[in-house]
PDB file of C-alpha atoms in Angstrom:
ATOM      1  CA  ALA E 656      90.656  82.526 113.026  1.00 79.00           C
ATOM      2  CA  GLN E 657      94.397  82.681 112.642  1.00 88.00           C
ATOM      3  CA  SER E 658      96.894  83.519 115.378  1.00 92.00           C
ATOM      4  CA  VAL E 659     100.639  83.677 115.938  1.00 95.00           C
ATOM      5  CA  THR E 660     102.642  82.872 119.060  1.00 96.00           C
ATOM      6  CA  GLN E 661     106.152  84.114 119.623  1.00 96.00           C
ATOM      7  CA  PRO E 662     107.052  82.615 122.999  1.00 96.00           C
ATOM      8  CA  ASP E 663     110.235  84.582 123.591  1.00 96.00           C
ATOM      9  CA  ALA E 664     109.741  88.257 124.362  1.00 95.00           C
ATOM     10  CA  ARG E 665     113.511  88.866 124.547  1.00 96.00           C
ATOM     11  CA  VAL E 666     116.537  87.013 123.239  1.00 97.00           C
ATOM     12  CA  THR E 667     120.133  87.973 123.921  1.00 97.00           C
ATOM     13  CA  VAL E 668     123.035  86.489 121.989  1.00 97.00           C
ATOM     14  CA  SER E 669     126.665  87.364 121.446  1.00 97.00           C
ATOM     15  CA  GLU E 670     127.895  88.659 118.135  1.00 97.00           C
ATOM     16  CA  GLY E 671     128.903  85.800 115.858  1.00 97.00           C
ATOM     17  CA  ALA E 672     126.632  83.298 117.560  1.00 97.00           C
ATOM     18  CA  SER E 673     123.829  81.480 115.804  1.00 97.00           C
ATOM     19  CA  LEU E 674     120.235  82.523 116.299  1.00 97.00           C
ATOM     20  CA  GLN E 675     116.799  80.983 116.305  1.00 97.00           C
ATOM     21  CA  LEU E 676     113.637  82.972 116.965  1.00 98.00           C
ATOM     22  CA  ARG E 677     110.569  80.848 117.463  1.00 98.00           C
ATOM     23  CA  CYS E 678     107.183  81.247 115.845  1.00 97.00           C
ATOM     24  CA  LYS E 679     104.136  79.015 115.932  1.00 97.00           C
ATOM     25  CA  TYR E 680     100.973  79.780 114.040  1.00 95.00           C
ATOM     26  CA  SER E 681      97.416  78.621 114.129  1.00 93.00           C
ATOM     27  CA  TYR E 682      95.467  78.524 110.867  1.00 89.00           C
ATOM     28  CA  SER E 683      93.293  75.822 109.424  1.00 85.00           C
ATOM     29  CA  GLY E 684      94.056  76.483 105.779  1.00 82.00           C
ATOM     30  CA  THR E 685      97.254  76.936 103.790  1.00 81.00           C
ATOM     31  CA  PRO E 686      99.107  79.802 105.455  1.00 86.00           C
ATOM     32  CA  TYR E 687     101.165  82.583 104.008  1.00 91.00           C
ATOM     33  CA  LEU E 688     103.928  83.220 106.562  1.00 94.00           C
ATOM     34  CA  PHE E 689     106.227  86.173 107.086  1.00 95.00           C
ATOM     35  CA  TRP E 690     109.005  87.525 109.230  1.00 97.00           C
ATOM     36  CA  TYR E 691     109.367  91.264 109.617  1.00 97.00           C
ATOM     37  CA  VAL E 692     111.983  93.339 111.418  1.00 97.00           C
ATOM     38  CA  GLN E 693     111.464  96.663 113.157  1.00 95.00           C
ATOM     39  CA  TYR E 694     114.328  98.992 113.956  1.00 92.00           C
ATOM     40  CA  PRO E 695     113.837 101.705 116.593  1.00 86.00           C
ATOM     41  CA  ARG E 696     111.114 104.233 115.751  1.00 81.00           C
ATOM     42  CA  GLN E 697     110.588 102.793 112.302  1.00 84.00           C
ATOM     43  CA  GLY E 698     107.967 100.793 110.505  1.00 86.00           C
ATOM     44  CA  LEU E 699     108.231  97.109 109.781  1.00 92.00           C
ATOM     45  CA  GLN E 700     110.328  95.757 106.959  1.00 94.00           C
ATOM     46  CA  LEU E 701     109.939  92.361 105.338  1.00 94.00           C
ATOM     47  CA  LEU E 702     112.728  89.866 106.000  1.00 96.00           C
ATOM     48  CA  LEU E 703     111.289  86.862 104.210  1.00 95.00           C
ATOM     49  CA  LYS E 704     108.079  85.121 103.269  1.00 93.00           C
ATOM     50  CA  TYR E 705     106.779  81.642 102.674  1.00 92.00           C
ATOM     51  CA  TYR E 706     104.203  81.225  99.958  1.00 83.00           C
ATOM     52  CA  SER E 707     104.607  77.634  98.770  1.00 83.00           C
ATOM     53  CA  GLY E 708     107.229  75.172  97.588  1.00 86.00           C
ATOM     54  CA  ASP E 709     110.592  74.743  99.329  1.00 90.00           C
ATOM     55  CA  PRO E 710     109.904  74.943 103.071  1.00 92.00           C
ATOM     56  CA  VAL E 711     113.239  76.646 103.741  1.00 95.00           C
ATOM     57  CA  VAL E 712     113.113  80.224 102.552  1.00 95.00           C
ATOM     58  CA  GLN E 713     115.971  82.657 102.342  1.00 95.00           C
ATOM     59  CA  GLY E 714     115.643  86.292 103.275  1.00 94.00           C
ATOM     60  CA  VAL E 715     117.737  89.406 103.460  1.00 93.00           C
ATOM     61  CA  ASN E 716     120.945  89.753 105.469  1.00 93.00           C
ATOM     62  CA  GLY E 717     121.509  85.995 105.844  1.00 96.00           C
ATOM     63  CA  PHE E 718     118.219  85.189 107.539  1.00 97.00           C
ATOM     64  CA  GLU E 719     116.265  82.059 106.700  1.00 97.00           C
ATOM     65  CA  ALA E 720     113.173  80.331 108.034  1.00 97.00           C
ATOM     66  CA  GLU E 721     111.747  76.862 107.780  1.00 95.00           C
ATOM     67  CA  PHE E 722     108.077  76.055 107.420  1.00 93.00           C
ATOM     68  CA  ILE E 723     107.243  72.849 109.294  1.00 93.00           C
ATOM     69  CA  LYS E 724     103.591  72.074 108.695  1.00 90.00           C
ATOM     70  CA  SER E 725     103.424  69.156 111.123  1.00 91.00           C
ATOM     71  CA  ASN E 726     104.564  71.428 113.933  1.00 92.00           C
ATOM     72  CA  SER E 727     102.785  74.604 112.782  1.00 93.00           C
ATOM     73  CA  SER E 728     106.084  76.402 113.103  1.00 95.00           C
ATOM     74  CA  PHE E 729     108.039  78.956 111.105  1.00 97.00           C
ATOM     75  CA  HIS E 730     111.211  79.610 113.084  1.00 97.00           C
ATOM     76  CA  LEU E 731     113.691  82.258 111.976  1.00 98.00           C
ATOM     77  CA  ARG E 732     117.403  81.395 111.883  1.00 98.00           C
ATOM     78  CA  LYS E 733     120.709  83.054 111.229  1.00 98.00           C
ATOM     79  CA  ALA E 734     124.087  81.351 111.307  1.00 97.00           C
ATOM     80  CA  SER E 735     126.082  84.287 112.656  1.00 97.00           C
ATOM     81  CA  VAL E 736     124.513  87.449 114.048  1.00 97.00           C
ATOM     82  CA  HIS E 737     125.903  90.955 113.868  1.00 96.00           C
ATOM     83  CA  TRP E 738     125.350  93.762 116.356  1.00 94.00           C
ATOM     84  CA  SER E 739     123.272  95.561 113.723  1.00 94.00           C
ATOM     85  CA  ASP E 740     120.736  92.725 113.874  1.00 96.00           C
ATOM     86  CA  SER E 741     119.521  94.094 117.206  1.00 96.00           C
ATOM     87  CA  ALA E 742     115.852  94.912 116.612  1.00 96.00           C
ATOM     88  CA  VAL E 743     112.348  93.589 117.179  1.00 96.00           C
ATOM     89  CA  TYR E 744     111.281  90.664 115.000  1.00 98.00           C
ATOM     90  CA  PHE E 745     107.680  89.854 114.178  1.00 97.00           C
ATOM     91  CA  CYS E 746     106.204  86.698 112.749  1.00 97.00           C
ATOM     92  CA  ALA E 747     102.928  87.005 110.836  1.00 95.00           C
ATOM     93  CA  VAL E 748     100.371  84.792 109.132  1.00 93.00           C
ATOM     94  CA  ARG E 749      98.004  85.754 106.360  1.00 90.00           C
ATOM     95  CA  SER E 750      94.731  84.046 105.626  1.00 83.00           C
ATOM     96  CA  SER E 751      94.614  82.751 102.075  1.00 78.00           C
ATOM     97  CA  ASN E 752      90.911  83.483 101.728  1.00 78.00           C
ATOM     98  CA  THR E 753      90.290  86.707 103.708  1.00 76.00           C
ATOM     99  CA  ASN E 754      93.633  88.501 103.282  1.00 82.00           C
ATOM    100  CA  LYS E 755      93.632  89.226 107.001  1.00 87.00           C
ATOM    101  CA  VAL E 756      97.220  89.507 108.318  1.00 90.00           C
ATOM    102  CA  VAL E 757      97.849  88.789 111.992  1.00 93.00           C
ATOM    103  CA  PHE E 758     101.114  89.386 113.832  1.00 94.00           C
ATOM    104  CA  GLY E 759     102.716  87.881 116.898  1.00 95.00           C
ATOM    105  CA  THR E 760     103.783  89.900 119.909  1.00 95.00           C
ATOM    106  CA  GLY E 761     107.351  90.186 118.669  1.00 96.00           C
ATOM    107  CA  THR E 762     110.787  89.137 119.952  1.00 97.00           C
ATOM    108  CA  ARG E 763     113.296  91.782 120.932  1.00 96.00           C
ATOM    109  CA  LEU E 764     116.774  90.654 119.905  1.00 97.00           C
ATOM    110  CA  GLN E 765     119.813  92.107 121.583  1.00 97.00           C
ATOM    111  CA  VAL E 766     123.216  91.249 120.123  1.00 97.00           C
ATOM    112  CA  LEU E 767     126.099  91.814 122.513  1.00 95.00           C
ATOM    113  CA  PRO E 768     129.411  92.938 120.989  1.00 89.00           C
TER     114      PRO E 768
ATOM    115  CA  GLU O 525     109.074  99.447  96.651  1.00 58.00           C
ATOM    116  CA  ALA O 526     105.572 100.167  97.872  1.00 59.00           C
ATOM    117  CA  ALA O 527     105.084 103.608  99.357  1.00 91.00           C
ATOM    118  CA  VAL O 528     102.749 104.013 102.317  1.00 95.00           C
ATOM    119  CA  THR O 529     102.507 107.451 103.842  1.00 96.00           C
ATOM    120  CA  GLN O 530     100.860 108.221 107.153  1.00 97.00           C
ATOM    121  CA  SER O 531      99.814 111.587 108.498  1.00 97.00           C
ATOM    122  CA  PRO O 532     100.245 113.075 110.962  1.00 97.00           C
ATOM    123  CA  ARG O 533     103.381 111.418 112.323  1.00 95.00           C
ATOM    124  CA  ASN O 534     102.680 112.693 115.807  1.00 97.00           C
ATOM    125  CA  LYS O 535      99.416 113.774 117.385  1.00 97.00           C
ATOM    126  CA  VAL O 536      98.326 114.907 120.816  1.00 98.00           C
ATOM    127  CA  ALA O 537      94.574 114.777 121.340  1.00 97.00           C
ATOM    128  CA  VAL O 538      92.272 115.555 124.243  1.00 97.00           C
ATOM    129  CA  THR O 539      90.012 112.986 125.824  1.00 98.00           C
ATOM    130  CA  GLY O 540      86.623 113.000 124.142  1.00 97.00           C
ATOM    131  CA  GLY O 541      87.883 114.667 121.007  1.00 97.00           C
ATOM    132  CA  LYS O 542      87.744 113.307 117.473  1.00 98.00           C
ATOM    133  CA  VAL O 543      90.940 112.076 115.840  1.00 98.00           C
ATOM    134  CA  THR O 544      91.486 111.097 112.226  1.00 98.00           C
ATOM    135  CA  LEU O 545      94.619 109.266 111.126  1.00 98.00           C
ATOM    136  CA  SER O 546      95.256 109.211 107.412  1.00 98.00           C
ATOM    137  CA  CYS O 547      97.065 106.764 105.191  1.00 98.00           C
ATOM    138  CA  ASN O 548      97.904 106.968 101.498  1.00 98.00           C
ATOM    139  CA  GLN O 549      99.471 104.314  99.289  1.00 96.00           C
ATOM    140  CA  THR O 550     100.670 104.799  95.748  1.00 94.00           C
ATOM    141  CA  ASN O 551     100.982 101.256  94.496  1.00 84.00           C
ATOM    142  CA  ASN O 552      97.405 100.409  93.671  1.00 87.00           C
ATOM    143  CA  HIS O 553      97.157  97.716  96.335  1.00 91.00           C
ATOM    144  CA  ASN O 554      93.726  96.325  96.988  1.00 91.00           C
ATOM    145  CA  ASN O 555      94.178  95.653 100.685  1.00 92.00           C
ATOM    146  CA  MET O 556      94.902  98.138 103.432  1.00 95.00           C
ATOM    147  CA  TYR O 557      95.241  97.641 107.171  1.00 96.00           C
ATOM    148  CA  TRP O 558      95.374  99.596 110.415  1.00 98.00           C
ATOM    149  CA  TYR O 559      97.297  98.223 113.399  1.00 97.00           C
ATOM    150  CA  ARG O 560      98.241  99.559 116.774  1.00 97.00           C
ATOM    151  CA  GLN O 561     101.459  98.653 118.507  1.00 95.00           C
ATOM    152  CA  ASP O 562     101.750  98.432 122.274  1.00 93.00           C
ATOM    153  CA  THR O 563     104.446  96.931 124.453  1.00 86.00           C
ATOM    154  CA  GLY O 564     103.581  93.349 125.269  1.00 83.00           C
ATOM    155  CA  HIS O 565     100.898  93.119 122.608  1.00 87.00           C
ATOM    156  CA  GLY O 566     102.849  93.435 119.401  1.00 89.00           C
ATOM    157  CA  LEU O 567     100.769  94.592 116.457  1.00 93.00           C
ATOM    158  CA  ARG O 568      97.025  94.203 116.744  1.00 95.00           C
ATOM    159  CA  LEU O 569      94.711  94.526 113.774  1.00 95.00           C
ATOM    160  CA  ILE O 570      92.018  97.190 114.146  1.00 97.00           C
ATOM    161  CA  HIS O 571      90.387  97.403 110.715  1.00 97.00           C
ATOM    162  CA  TYR O 572      91.228  96.390 107.196  1.00 95.00           C
ATOM    163  CA  SER O 573      89.844  96.873 103.725  1.00 94.00           C
ATOM    164  CA  TYR O 574      89.640  94.948 100.459  1.00 91.00           C
ATOM    165  CA  GLY O 575      89.181  98.014  98.282  1.00 92.00           C
ATOM    166  CA  ALA O 576      87.417 101.325  97.907  1.00 95.00           C
ATOM    167  CA  GLY O 577      84.183 101.427  99.861  1.00 95.00           C
ATOM    168  CA  SER O 578      84.914  98.340 101.966  1.00 94.00           C
ATOM    169  CA  THR O 579      85.948  98.077 105.599  1.00 96.00           C
ATOM    170  CA  GLU O 580      86.234  95.004 107.785  1.00 95.00           C
ATOM    171  CA  LYS O 581      86.623  94.675 111.525  1.00 95.00           C
ATOM    172  CA  GLY O 582      89.904  93.320 112.755  1.00 94.00           C
ATOM    173  CA  ASP O 583      90.625  91.857 116.151  1.00 94.00           C
ATOM    174  CA  ILE O 584      90.222  95.040 118.236  1.00 96.00           C
ATOM    175  CA  PRO O 585      87.741  97.333 116.414  1.00 97.00           C
ATOM    176  CA  ASP O 586      85.942  98.782 119.434  1.00 97.00           C
ATOM    177  CA  GLY O 587      86.303 102.551 119.668  1.00 97.00           C
ATOM    178  CA  TYR O 588      87.528 102.868 116.074  1.00 98.00           C
ATOM    179  CA  LYS O 589      85.949 103.436 112.694  1.00 98.00           C
ATOM    180  CA  ALA O 590      87.584 103.150 109.305  1.00 98.00           C
ATOM    181  CA  SER O 591      86.934 104.731 105.952  1.00 98.00           C
ATOM    182  CA  ARG O 592      88.222 103.736 102.501  1.00 98.00           C
ATOM    183  CA  PRO O 593      87.010 106.428 100.093  1.00 97.00           C
ATOM    184  CA  SER O 594      89.416 105.462  97.321  1.00 97.00           C
ATOM    185  CA  GLN O 595      91.970 102.816  96.376  1.00 95.00           C
ATOM    186  CA  GLU O 596      94.752 105.040  97.671  1.00 96.00           C
ATOM    187  CA  ASN O 597      93.352 106.287 100.986  1.00 98.00           C
ATOM    188  CA  PHE O 598      92.379 104.577 104.217  1.00 98.00           C
ATOM    189  CA  SER O 599      91.556 106.529 107.365  1.00 98.00           C
ATOM    190  CA  LEU O 600      91.215 105.497 110.969  1.00 98.00           C
ATOM    191  CA  ILE O 601      88.754 107.526 113.015  1.00 98.00           C
ATOM    192  CA  LEU O 602      88.500 107.823 116.766  1.00 98.00           C
ATOM    193  CA  GLU O 603      85.168 109.533 117.394  1.00 96.00           C
ATOM    194  CA  LEU O 604      85.689 109.905 121.158  1.00 97.00           C
ATOM    195  CA  ALA O 605      89.354 109.475 121.962  1.00 97.00           C
ATOM    196  CA  THR O 606      90.309 107.939 125.297  1.00 98.00           C
ATOM    197  CA  PRO O 607      93.709 107.688 127.049  1.00 97.00           C
ATOM    198  CA  SER O 608      93.666 103.905 126.445  1.00 97.00           C
ATOM    199  CA  GLN O 609      93.989 104.682 122.731  1.00 98.00           C
ATOM    200  CA  THR O 610      97.399 106.214 123.282  1.00 98.00           C
ATOM    201  CA  SER O 611      99.598 104.091 121.052  1.00 97.00           C
ATOM    202  CA  VAL O 612     101.607 103.924 117.865  1.00 96.00           C
ATOM    203  CA  TYR O 613      99.422 103.267 114.846  1.00 97.00           C
ATOM    204  CA  PHE O 614     100.658 101.652 111.651  1.00 96.00           C
ATOM    205  CA  CYS O 615      99.011 101.565 108.282  1.00 97.00           C
ATOM    206  CA  ALA O 616      99.910  98.878 105.769  1.00 95.00           C
ATOM    207  CA  SER O 617      98.945  97.922 102.256  1.00 94.00           C
ATOM    208  CA  GLY O 618      99.254  94.744 100.257  1.00 91.00           C
ATOM    209  CA  ASP O 619      98.088  92.888  97.233  1.00 83.00           C
ATOM    210  CA  ALA O 620      96.575  89.480  96.825  1.00 70.00           C
ATOM    211  CA  ARG O 621      97.806  88.543  93.398  1.00 65.00           C
ATOM    212  CA  GLY O 622     100.231  85.734  92.769  1.00 60.00           C
ATOM    213  CA  ARG O 623     103.266  85.609  95.026  1.00 61.00           C
ATOM    214  CA  ASN O 624     102.939  89.229  96.140  1.00 63.00           C
ATOM    215  CA  THR O 625     101.486  88.317  99.486  1.00 76.00           C
ATOM    216  CA  GLU O 626     103.348  90.595 101.871  1.00 85.00           C
ATOM    217  CA  VAL O 627     102.188  93.908 103.298  1.00 90.00           C
ATOM    218  CA  PHE O 628     104.134  97.154 103.273  1.00 92.00           C
ATOM    219  CA  PHE O 629     104.111  99.471 106.243  1.00 93.00           C
ATOM    220  CA  GLY O 630     104.099 103.192 106.787  1.00 94.00           C
ATOM    221  CA  LYS O 631     106.377 104.797 109.364  1.00 92.00           C
ATOM    222  CA  GLY O 632     103.703 105.028 112.027  1.00 94.00           C
ATOM    223  CA  THR O 633     101.729 107.689 113.860  1.00 96.00           C
ATOM    224  CA  ARG O 634     102.380 108.271 117.532  1.00 96.00           C
ATOM    225  CA  LEU O 635      99.092 109.272 119.187  1.00 98.00           C
ATOM    226  CA  THR O 636      98.893 110.566 122.728  1.00 98.00           C
ATOM    227  CA  VAL O 637      95.470 111.140 124.270  1.00 98.00           C
ATOM    228  CA  VAL O 638      95.581 113.367 127.346  1.00 97.00           C
TER     229      VAL O 638
END
């Protein structure tokens, strides 16, 4: 069975600072990995996805993530955050054979002006 | 972009009553999913489906049934609603072909069981 761990429930950074949100997954096969963002009272929107190939994937709004197989990690990064990046971020893993998609508990990001 | 529509958007139900949450997608995706979102738990998978006529148990299926009568529609059914089922429910759809591996979400249904 697959699972996702996001160890940081809340992260607070100042505007313009760099950001890393941590994600570790557990899955025995080749994973499909995702980061989603949720703004208040909205559904989830895809930020980026890893399917195969280059382990560093680029997403929307300057976000990127790196797949590190040896560490079972898929951390999200941004070089310089903006106040509008304040939201809840979810990491997810999809099974390549069952299509089951499992999410982590989310990280609430607060960007201080 | 994929369109996933949930109805109702808000629902107040009484304990012991039957509740049906509906989801419709217009992009011919094979896979559909129901999640609930609760503080501290993130999104938890209740049921999912590979296509019309199929339903699979997710990680927290107890107290819920699912129905997939067509490619477009996927319902979540609470036969005997309980206050512990008060939550925000999200439907999602996705495909399994090629690089299109992500799921697309509806806007959610806020259910309160009193």
